[in-house]
Amino acid sequence: MMKFRFRRQGADPQREKLKQELFAFNKTVEHGFPNQPSALAFDPELRIMAIGTRSGAVKIYGAPGVEFTGLHQDAATVTQMHFLPGQGRLLTLLDDSSLHLWEIIHHNGCAHLEEALSFQPPSRPSFEGVSAPASLTRITVVLLVAADDTAALGTEGGSIFFLDVTTLTLLEGQTLSPDEVLHSVPDDYRCGKALGPVESLQGHLMDPNKILIGYSRGLLVIWNHPARCVDHIFLGNQQLESLCWGRGGGTIISSHSDGSYAIWSVATGSSLTLQPTVATTPYGPFPCKAINKILWRNCESGGHFIIFSGGMPRASYGDRHCVSVLRAETLVTLDFTSRIIDFFTVHSTGLEDDFDNPQALAVLLEEELVVLDLQTPGWPAVPAPYLAPLHSSAITCSAHVANVPAKLWARIVSAGEQQSPQPASSALSWPITGGRNLAQEPSQRGLLLTGHEDGTVRFWDASGVALRPLYKLSTAGLFQTDCEHVDSLAQAAEDDWPPFRKVGCFDPYSDDPRLGVQKVALCKYTAQMVVAGTAGQVLVLELSDVPAEQAVSVASVDLLQDREGFTWKGHERLSPRTGPLLWPAGFHPRVLVQCLPPAAVTAVTLHAEWSLVAFGTSHGFGLFDYRRKSPVLARCTLHPNDSLAMEGPLSRVKSLKKSLRQSFRRIRKSRVSGKKRTANANSKLQEANAQLAEQACPHDVEMTPVQRRIEPRSADDSLSGVVRCLYFADTFLRDAHHGPTMWAGTNSGSVFAYALEVPAAMAGSEKRPERAVEAVLGKEVQLMHRAPVVAIAVLDGRGRPLPEPYEASRDLAQAPDMQGGHAVLIASEEQFKVFTLPKVSAKTKFKLTAHEGCRVRKVALATFASVACEDYAETCLACLTNLGDVHVFSVPGLRPQVHYSCIRKEDISGIASCVFTRHGQGFYLISPSEFERFSLSARNITEPLCSLDISWPRVATRARVQESPKLSQANGTPSIILAPQSHDGSPDPAHSKRADTPELPEATLSPMSIDSATSADTTLDMTGNVTVEDVKDFLGSEESEKNLRNLAEDEPHACTILIK
């Protein structure tokens, strides 16, 4: 008998409308430090700063929350950037010698960045002469002439061209060739040598008609542009690197390739200067490296600043990245850990001012931005409200905590301020303050936690556009590491030369790789936290407002349970320090639980109300009572063939080879078995079914798609015992009475459910008695295809997630429905399945791999609030696949709602680093130093909304680039809608709510990321931990390629692209 399965007829218009009110995909903002910066600019009038990158991105920053982003159409390196002061316009030079004019445009009260014009230098005949070689067409330096809207372009051939900035067209008849300059040079200086490329162009501060030109050979020329004549010549003989004109125009300072700088006096009585008044090599007499850039700033209080980069002794310190600050007899050598890109000073620029009076020095490095206060003795660093280097140590995991209570937030901020106190005499705040942030103040606070390779956990304010550092927790002080960190610079004697001073926080080197943080979980109601690391260490910490000296209790849990035949071949455990240790204000460790063998922790969860912490490794999982400081449970999950689990991370190459070999064997085996099958009877039956379906099916009824055949995974697959998720829940497991339970899911598709006997707290007290906690195995589920279990969550009688610990008892959330039957949602890499409790019988399922041809990588439960109705919200299941797609399903029905293309499937690290929030947003790494923030919610969107006061009349008739610039993506992610528009072109009314929306009736039930019961927004964190399955996904197969959907056809987007 033939059976047909049909979906329900047609699509429900009401449901489709509701989907549009609930879901919308937007990539909104990039948090962190731009990847591979290459250029820097500062507008002293508007107080905004621009950073260009090697990928062609342009990012403009002002006050916190004021950000503009653009991307050149060609992915070329931005080599130079120049603001037109006060106009909100930026001229960029790329390494292909093309020039681009960007403008900040206001639309409906909000500003965004657009590329207005571009200029490509003409071919060599018209640009440098008929016989000029191609290399001479390269532009080496750009100067915006203050007298008019023109730009001077210095080239590699020594010529200087002039460009009309308003139209980006060359001005005919104004080109300055090196021959014109040589006519004014003494004969003995010419001696047949070329002047070389134009190295520097500087404008006179008082007389905009004069231009200071520096050639590579060392010749300096003051050129009077309107009169087209040479006013003054300085006969330098050392290869030139940079120039700076002193205020008033009476002094010129030049830096050179031999590590020296020279001060030239502009004499009024003579047009020729043979020798500088001062010439010195600050770090001589031994050979020194070039001084790449130099600045001269005078002060009203007397003396002047000389600031330069480079110039270090070549043999001793040639590998150092230094900026030297010299004032009178004080010299400080700022020592950075990454390459210097550029620097500028924030100082007075008004024509009526006689002095520069520098306030701050901003240094752009390859890995961070450092700002120093030049008005305060000692020149301390100014804390940055954004652009913090997320990757100061490599990120290994991340988690998000939403709706942080105000009390906990204030305590964390206070602990962070005590870590880096500012000098009492320092009155300088962040100097880059341009623009106005128009976004509403967030109603809820969100924390982004990042674990790092050096054993630190950093707390970030992720409530708005600017990702602000709050507090840093370090766990290294608890252990005796292999390489005790000794800062030789800090211990250097005062008479050492040069006088180095270590500046910046980028430090990618870890003392011991075992310190790396793998998992974090935070209880926001009790300020308790769990940090788990690479060597099996599990730390339970509690927030303290004052420093304290205390000892840390240490306990061990043997996860092998004396199983024979297994020998650990990996790294040793970390040795904890003994005795009382001094801990500063912040999170203090209470208990250290050491897993044995000391393998990396793969899952962790915390239940502060029961004082329990669960943890898992590649060998098994354990349960620990940190109130009584005693283990409750240890379960080994190893299969007899799990030999790779005993080898540790240093044997991953063998693991990869063996896994790939087994994959090819399974493919070969399936192909051979498929050929042996006789398909005659089956093919005839399929033909009959197809003919009958064509005749009987109504045209508006869609058949269920054909499911892919999924090969069951072998039970002896390597690393099958890895614990992927842990979960606490108060639910029904053994009978009709509910109680505490713990759930664990493994890499082999096994789910273990334990009933816990937790002593009940006394009336009026939140602390439970001292009796021991007991754990009894209640259920054990084995998934058919043995797919890894990614996440587990229990749903109450209304189909909603259970609240977090303390939320129900403290009336912070609606109590769960304990009358109706509960259900458990188990998400594996291949399917989602809902089982009833306590019987554990299958209720609903969705086979994602069979339908979509992809595997689940990240899963979370999130609340989606409606744009149209303030009081309506739905809890849905969001998942990220190995193809980089995000799918949203209804709960508990598991019906597909929407799906979007989010991350490139080749970006393995980006997919592994993704973390969802409880309000329908997410973060993933697009580079080692940047998080991309995206939103799946139509209502909850965090994006830049800002304005800028601009003082130039915009000509509406000017030609513009047709295609709007796309959002910069370090990993090449396709551009998306950054500012959804309504039909009339005005901003979407939903965008009036920028921050996390207040808790709605359903949101009070605390939908959580379902691999953790307490860290409500942590997903299965694998940042920096690429697995064998990820590599398989990257390699791909022909079948998976054929099964990719064309998402652009399924989900049409608006065509408007705005950069805000």
Tab-separated table of C-alpha atoms in Angstrom, residues 380-601:
chain	number	residue	atom	x	y	z
A	380	PRO	CA	50.025	58.146	31.668
A	381	ALA	CA	47.867	56.174	29.263
A	382	VAL	CA	44.226	57.202	28.819
A	383	PRO	CA	41.725	54.296	29.032
A	384	ALA	CA	39.994	53.783	25.705
A	385	PRO	CA	36.175	53.523	25.725
A	386	TYR	CA	36.328	51.457	22.516
A	387	LEU	CA	38.875	49.959	20.076
A	388	ALA	CA	40.236	47.775	22.869
A	389	PRO	CA	42.306	44.852	21.562
A	390	LEU	CA	40.091	41.834	22.158
A	391	HIS	CA	43.013	39.638	21.157
A	392	SER	CA	45.558	41.007	23.644
A	393	SER	CA	45.777	37.298	24.326
A	394	ALA	CA	44.146	34.934	21.835
A	395	ILE	CA	40.409	34.435	22.464
A	396	THR	CA	39.595	30.819	23.284
A	397	CYS	CA	35.920	31.051	24.299
A	398	SER	CA	33.145	33.591	24.748
A	399	ALA	CA	29.796	33.929	26.508
A	400	HIS	CA	27.066	36.559	26.792
A	401	VAL	CA	25.022	37.427	29.890
A	402	ALA	CA	21.936	39.579	29.382
A	403	ASN	CA	19.939	41.717	31.813
A	404	VAL	CA	22.721	42.010	34.377
A	405	PRO	CA	21.403	43.388	37.692
A	406	ALA	CA	22.464	46.949	38.439
A	407	LYS	CA	24.136	45.962	41.707
A	408	LEU	CA	26.351	43.334	40.099
A	409	TRP	CA	27.158	45.717	37.251
A	410	ALA	CA	28.319	48.420	39.656
A	411	ARG	CA	30.478	45.928	41.577
A	412	ILE	CA	32.192	44.708	38.408
A	413	VAL	CA	32.835	48.277	37.244
A	414	SER	CA	34.242	49.179	40.655
A	415	ALA	CA	36.588	46.177	40.607
A	416	GLY	CA	37.795	47.176	37.143
A	417	GLU	CA	38.482	50.753	38.232
A	418	GLN	CA	40.596	49.500	41.128
A	419	GLN	CA	42.672	47.445	38.699
A	420	SER	CA	43.807	50.490	36.716
A	421	PRO	CA	43.480	53.599	38.881
A	422	GLN	CA	44.064	56.895	37.124
A	423	PRO	CA	46.432	59.517	38.604
A	424	ALA	CA	44.614	62.080	40.698
A	425	SER	CA	46.255	64.869	38.735
A	426	SER	CA	45.045	63.523	35.384
A	427	ALA	CA	42.066	65.507	34.187
A	428	LEU	CA	42.210	64.441	30.523
A	429	SER	CA	39.358	62.293	29.299
A	430	TRP	CA	39.157	60.528	25.958
A	431	PRO	CA	40.177	63.228	23.432
A	432	ILE	CA	38.306	61.865	20.386
A	433	THR	CA	34.849	63.241	21.140
A	434	GLY	CA	33.341	64.232	17.790
A	435	GLY	CA	29.709	63.683	16.853
A	436	ARG	CA	26.630	62.867	18.909
A	437	ASN	CA	25.301	59.450	19.780
A	438	LEU	CA	21.566	59.461	19.018
A	439	ALA	CA	20.861	55.936	20.263
A	440	GLN	CA	18.726	55.628	23.346
A	441	GLU	CA	20.353	54.618	26.596
A	442	PRO	CA	20.070	50.817	26.899
A	443	SER	CA	17.391	49.738	29.324
A	444	GLN	CA	19.255	46.536	30.139
A	445	ARG	CA	22.949	45.849	30.571
A	446	GLY	CA	24.691	43.073	28.665
A	447	LEU	CA	28.048	41.474	29.487
A	448	LEU	CA	30.279	39.792	26.946
A	449	LEU	CA	32.814	37.464	28.567
A	450	THR	CA	35.882	36.334	26.650
A	451	GLY	CA	38.271	33.635	27.834
A	452	HIS	CA	41.868	33.881	26.700
A	453	GLU	CA	44.924	31.753	26.134
A	454	ASP	CA	46.847	33.321	29.031
A	455	GLY	CA	44.256	32.262	31.608
A	456	THR	CA	42.376	35.567	31.785
A	457	VAL	CA	38.670	36.281	31.461
A	458	ARG	CA	37.743	39.759	30.280
A	459	PHE	CA	34.406	41.452	30.961
A	460	TRP	CA	33.069	43.793	28.268
A	461	ASP	CA	30.133	46.181	28.238
A	462	ALA	CA	28.169	44.920	25.225
A	463	SER	CA	25.064	47.023	25.896
A	464	GLY	CA	25.663	49.422	23.014
A	465	VAL	CA	27.750	50.082	19.937
A	466	ALA	CA	31.014	50.709	21.806
A	467	LEU	CA	32.461	47.543	23.363
A	468	ARG	CA	33.951	48.927	26.570
A	469	PRO	CA	36.347	46.954	28.799
A	470	LEU	CA	35.119	46.671	32.379
A	471	TYR	CA	37.246	44.171	34.294
A	472	LYS	CA	39.939	41.535	33.792
A	473	LEU	CA	40.104	38.325	35.811
A	474	SER	CA	43.432	36.468	35.848
A	475	THR	CA	43.741	32.851	36.978
A	476	ALA	CA	47.493	32.481	36.378
A	477	GLY	CA	48.371	33.653	39.891
A	478	LEU	CA	46.867	30.511	41.372
A	479	PHE	CA	49.311	28.181	39.628
A	480	GLN	CA	53.054	27.596	39.391
A	481	THR	CA	53.686	27.843	35.657
A	482	ASP	CA	56.573	26.467	33.615
A	483	CYS	CA	57.771	29.930	32.613
A	484	GLU	CA	57.420	32.457	35.392
A	485	HIS	CA	56.769	35.781	33.732
A	486	VAL	CA	59.537	38.285	34.377
A	487	ASP	CA	59.145	41.755	32.982
A	488	SER	CA	62.735	42.691	32.341
A	489	LEU	CA	61.762	46.220	31.384
A	490	ALA	CA	60.015	46.883	34.664
A	491	GLN	CA	63.016	45.585	36.590
A	492	ALA	CA	65.555	47.557	34.566
A	493	ALA	CA	67.717	49.961	36.488
A	494	GLU	CA	66.949	53.631	36.268
A	495	ASP	CA	70.275	54.440	34.584
A	496	ASP	CA	69.689	51.973	31.722
A	497	TRP	CA	69.737	53.421	28.234
A	498	PRO	CA	67.476	53.820	26.315
A	499	PRO	CA	64.879	54.630	28.995
A	500	PHE	CA	62.264	52.086	27.894
A	501	ARG	CA	58.713	52.197	29.184
A	502	LYS	CA	56.423	49.338	28.279
A	503	VAL	CA	53.090	50.664	26.960
A	504	GLY	CA	49.953	48.915	25.717
A	505	CYS	CA	48.196	45.730	26.693
A	506	PHE	CA	48.686	43.560	23.609
A	507	ASP	CA	50.659	40.533	24.804
A	508	PRO	CA	49.997	37.462	22.666
A	509	TYR	CA	52.521	35.254	24.440
A	510	SER	CA	51.205	32.881	27.097
A	511	ASP	CA	53.387	31.709	29.962
A	512	ASP	CA	51.895	28.232	29.816
A	513	PRO	CA	49.377	26.925	27.247
A	514	ARG	CA	47.676	24.908	29.986
A	515	LEU	CA	46.323	28.150	31.456
A	516	GLY	CA	44.009	28.660	28.472
A	517	VAL	CA	40.348	29.219	29.400
A	518	GLN	CA	37.976	26.794	27.647
A	519	LYS	CA	34.607	27.483	29.309
A	520	VAL	CA	33.075	30.187	31.498
A	521	ALA	CA	29.729	30.396	33.284
A	522	LEU	CA	28.403	33.240	35.444
A	523	CYS	CA	25.455	33.400	37.833
A	524	LYS	CA	24.371	37.023	37.708
A	525	TYR	CA	22.240	36.815	40.871
A	526	THR	CA	24.894	35.457	43.256
A	527	ALA	CA	28.027	36.864	41.543
A	528	GLN	CA	29.471	33.364	41.410
A	529	MET	CA	31.454	32.169	38.438
A	530	VAL	CA	33.076	29.050	37.003
A	531	VAL	CA	36.215	29.160	34.836
A	532	ALA	CA	37.450	25.919	33.289
A	533	GLY	CA	40.775	25.494	31.517
A	534	THR	CA	42.930	23.427	29.195
A	535	ALA	CA	44.594	21.282	31.879
A	536	GLY	CA	41.335	20.113	33.462
A	537	GLN	CA	41.232	22.866	36.066
A	538	VAL	CA	37.757	24.030	37.158
A	539	LEU	CA	37.721	27.186	39.301
A	540	VAL	CA	34.715	28.320	41.327
A	541	LEU	CA	34.973	32.042	42.089
A	542	GLU	CA	32.938	34.628	43.954
A	543	LEU	CA	32.955	38.411	43.606
A	544	SER	CA	34.471	40.389	46.471
A	545	ASP	CA	34.526	44.182	46.760
A	546	VAL	CA	37.742	44.343	48.822
A	547	PRO	CA	41.149	42.686	48.522
A	548	ALA	CA	41.613	39.580	50.628
A	549	GLU	CA	44.290	37.053	51.513
A	550	GLN	CA	42.989	33.511	51.562
A	551	ALA	CA	43.866	29.944	50.671
A	552	VAL	CA	42.058	28.058	47.927
A	553	SER	CA	40.644	24.605	48.572
A	554	VAL	CA	41.819	21.975	46.098
A	555	ALA	CA	39.969	18.764	45.192
A	556	SER	CA	40.504	16.123	42.510
A	557	VAL	CA	37.954	14.099	40.568
A	558	ASP	CA	39.087	10.961	38.746
A	559	LEU	CA	36.904	10.659	35.652
A	560	LEU	CA	38.412	7.321	34.540
A	561	GLN	CA	37.106	5.638	37.691
A	562	ASP	CA	40.092	3.293	37.798
A	563	ARG	CA	39.255	1.927	34.355
A	564	GLU	CA	42.077	-0.287	33.127
A	565	GLY	CA	43.779	-0.097	29.751
A	566	PHE	CA	43.925	3.701	29.467
A	567	THR	CA	47.101	5.728	29.952
A	568	TRP	CA	47.139	9.521	29.704
A	569	LYS	CA	49.850	10.696	27.293
A	570	GLY	CA	49.077	14.411	27.343
A	571	HIS	CA	50.266	17.351	29.428
A	572	GLU	CA	50.625	17.326	33.194
A	573	ARG	CA	48.215	19.075	35.514
A	574	LEU	CA	48.980	22.576	36.734
A	575	SER	CA	50.489	22.783	40.220
A	576	PRO	CA	48.518	25.132	42.475
A	577	ARG	CA	50.326	27.455	44.831
A	578	THR	CA	50.075	26.569	48.490
A	579	GLY	CA	49.201	28.738	51.424
A	580	PRO	CA	47.198	31.961	51.580
A	581	LEU	CA	47.381	34.148	48.478
A	582	LEU	CA	46.575	37.845	48.156
A	583	TRP	CA	43.722	38.561	45.749
A	584	PRO	CA	42.746	42.083	44.635
A	585	ALA	CA	39.141	43.271	44.589
A	586	GLY	CA	37.156	41.262	42.064
A	587	PHE	CA	36.451	37.580	41.640
A	588	HIS	CA	38.249	35.476	44.256
A	589	PRO	CA	38.744	31.721	43.743
A	590	ARG	CA	37.049	29.581	46.398
A	591	VAL	CA	37.566	26.032	45.155
A	592	LEU	CA	39.834	24.452	42.558
A	593	VAL	CA	38.561	21.155	41.159
A	594	GLN	CA	41.148	19.210	39.173
A	595	CYS	CA	39.898	16.694	36.614
A	596	LEU	CA	42.007	13.578	36.175
A	597	PRO	CA	43.330	12.940	33.582
A	598	PRO	CA	44.041	16.664	33.103
A	599	ALA	CA	42.353	16.978	29.711
A	600	ALA	CA	40.761	20.186	28.446
A	601	VAL	CA	37.309	20.903	29.866
